[in-house]
């Protein structure tokens, strides 16, 4: 089973000036890799990370947006798969770390452990959809996933982690939103 | 009341979609984020869908609009959310977290389903409509009742203010625009 932090470490090697939208457990693991102005971790309502990503992608079609969402978050906003596919932003990559739990809320299980998000994204109309459970294969293919025209979707099957520490004041810091906006507009 | 006076009164109580759409355009709105609402469906959403100066995004659930509008605002792109008051009620947590606590310029146009257009929202025969303004007040969200053509002038300055101050605003549509 892959670990989310390992996947993100590999992902980080391919990231340049993209906006990375990350929330909850994904945000903790992502920001632990190092500070970055183009990290967008202020969401405000669980599940809306994919919708924020769509808005960002539409606002700057010349830049790329990567959404790092958890399975619990996507389940709260499944309709966003349909909306994103219909709008079809070429610059959006939507990655979902599936560990079958609501990790930020006590690691309780999601309602259905057999859910296949990659198939749902494909059926919704994403241009491409992937399902990764092997770290070496993810490492081999991640560059292609990030570079191709979107919207692109990928599920990362990862193991639940030990309880994380959520530094919400830092994740929600208005100064970081302001800095992000200044750079996103430039 | 004589027929002439009655005619003037009726005319004053009309609301035309064309005027609202003109006000939306004058406000620099580029994106309309919508889920159909019966109050505004034929008078606003239908003509907007045919208007090439807007980019219409149809969503599956109203709270998506709040995230999309917020994301667009980071690139200074203006959006208007066009939904029914039931969808507004369903989206309260998104509005709370994103529009209010993160102080985002989220502009909402909310159709009041089954509202009596001759009454204020607080006097509505519908419970769901009666609670909309108190909720907005409790959340500190500016709101404007749009029921007749004379109200349409409130739209442009309120949207400009929302973006200038990075705060949400709601327009409550009290009758079906013609």
Coordinates of N, CA, C and O in Angstrom, one line a residue, chain B residues 78 105 107 142 144 155-169:
Chain B
X78 N -15.1 38.1 -12.1 CA -16.4 38.3 -11.3 C -17.4 37.2 -11.7 O -17.6 36.9 -12.9
X105 N -15.6 37.6 -2.0 CA -16.7 38.4 -2.7 C -17.6 37.4 -3.5 O -17.6 37.3 -4.7
X107 N -21.2 36.7 -4.7 CA -22.4 37.4 -5.0 C -23.5 36.4 -5.4 O -23.3 35.6 -6.3
X142 N -24.7 41.4 3.5 CA -25.6 42.4 2.9 C -26.6 41.8 2.0 O -26.2 40.8 1.3
X144 N -30.3 42.5 -0.6 CA -31.2 43.5 -1.2 C -32.4 42.7 -1.8 O -32.2 41.7 -2.5
X155 N -28.4 46.7 -7.8 CA -27.5 45.5 -8.1 C -26.1 45.9 -8.4 O -25.1 45.4 -7.8
X156 N -25.9 46.9 -9.3 CA -24.5 47.2 -9.7 C -23.7 47.8 -8.6 O -22.6 47.3 -8.3
X157 N -24.2 48.8 -7.8 CA -23.3 49.2 -6.7 C -23.1 48.2 -5.7 O -22.0 48.2 -5.1
X158 N -24.0 47.3 -5.5 CA -23.8 46.3 -4.4 C -22.8 45.3 -4.9 O -22.0 44.8 -4.0
X159 N -22.7 44.9 -6.1 CA -21.7 44.0 -6.6 C -20.3 44.7 -6.6 O -19.3 44.1 -6.2
X160 N -20.3 45.9 -7.0 CA -19.0 46.6 -7.0 C -18.5 46.7 -5.5 O -17.3 46.5 -5.3
X161 N -19.4 46.9 -4.6 CA -19.0 47.0 -3.2 C -18.5 45.7 -2.7 O -17.5 45.6 -1.9
X162 N -19.2 44.6 -3.1 CA -18.8 43.3 -2.6 C -17.4 43.0 -3.1 O -16.6 42.4 -2.3
X163 N -17.0 43.3 -4.3 CA -15.7 43.0 -4.8 C -14.7 44.0 -4.2 O -13.5 43.7 -4.0
X164 N -15.1 45.3 -4.0 CA -14.2 46.2 -3.5 C -13.8 45.9 -2.0 O -12.6 46.0 -1.6
X165 N -14.8 45.4 -1.3 CA -14.5 45.1 0.1 C -14.2 43.6 0.4 O -14.0 43.2 1.5
X166 N -14.3 42.8 -0.7 CA -14.2 41.3 -0.6 C -15.1 40.7 0.5 O -14.7 40.1 1.4
X167 N -16.4 41.0 0.2 CA -17.4 40.5 1.1 C -18.6 39.9 0.3 O -18.8 40.4 -0.8
X168 N -19.4 39.0 0.9 CA -20.5 38.5 0.1 C -21.7 39.5 0.1 O -21.8 40.4 0.9
X169 N -22.6 39.2 -0.9 CA -23.8 40.0 -1.0 C -24.9 39.1 -1.6 O -24.6 38.2 -2.4

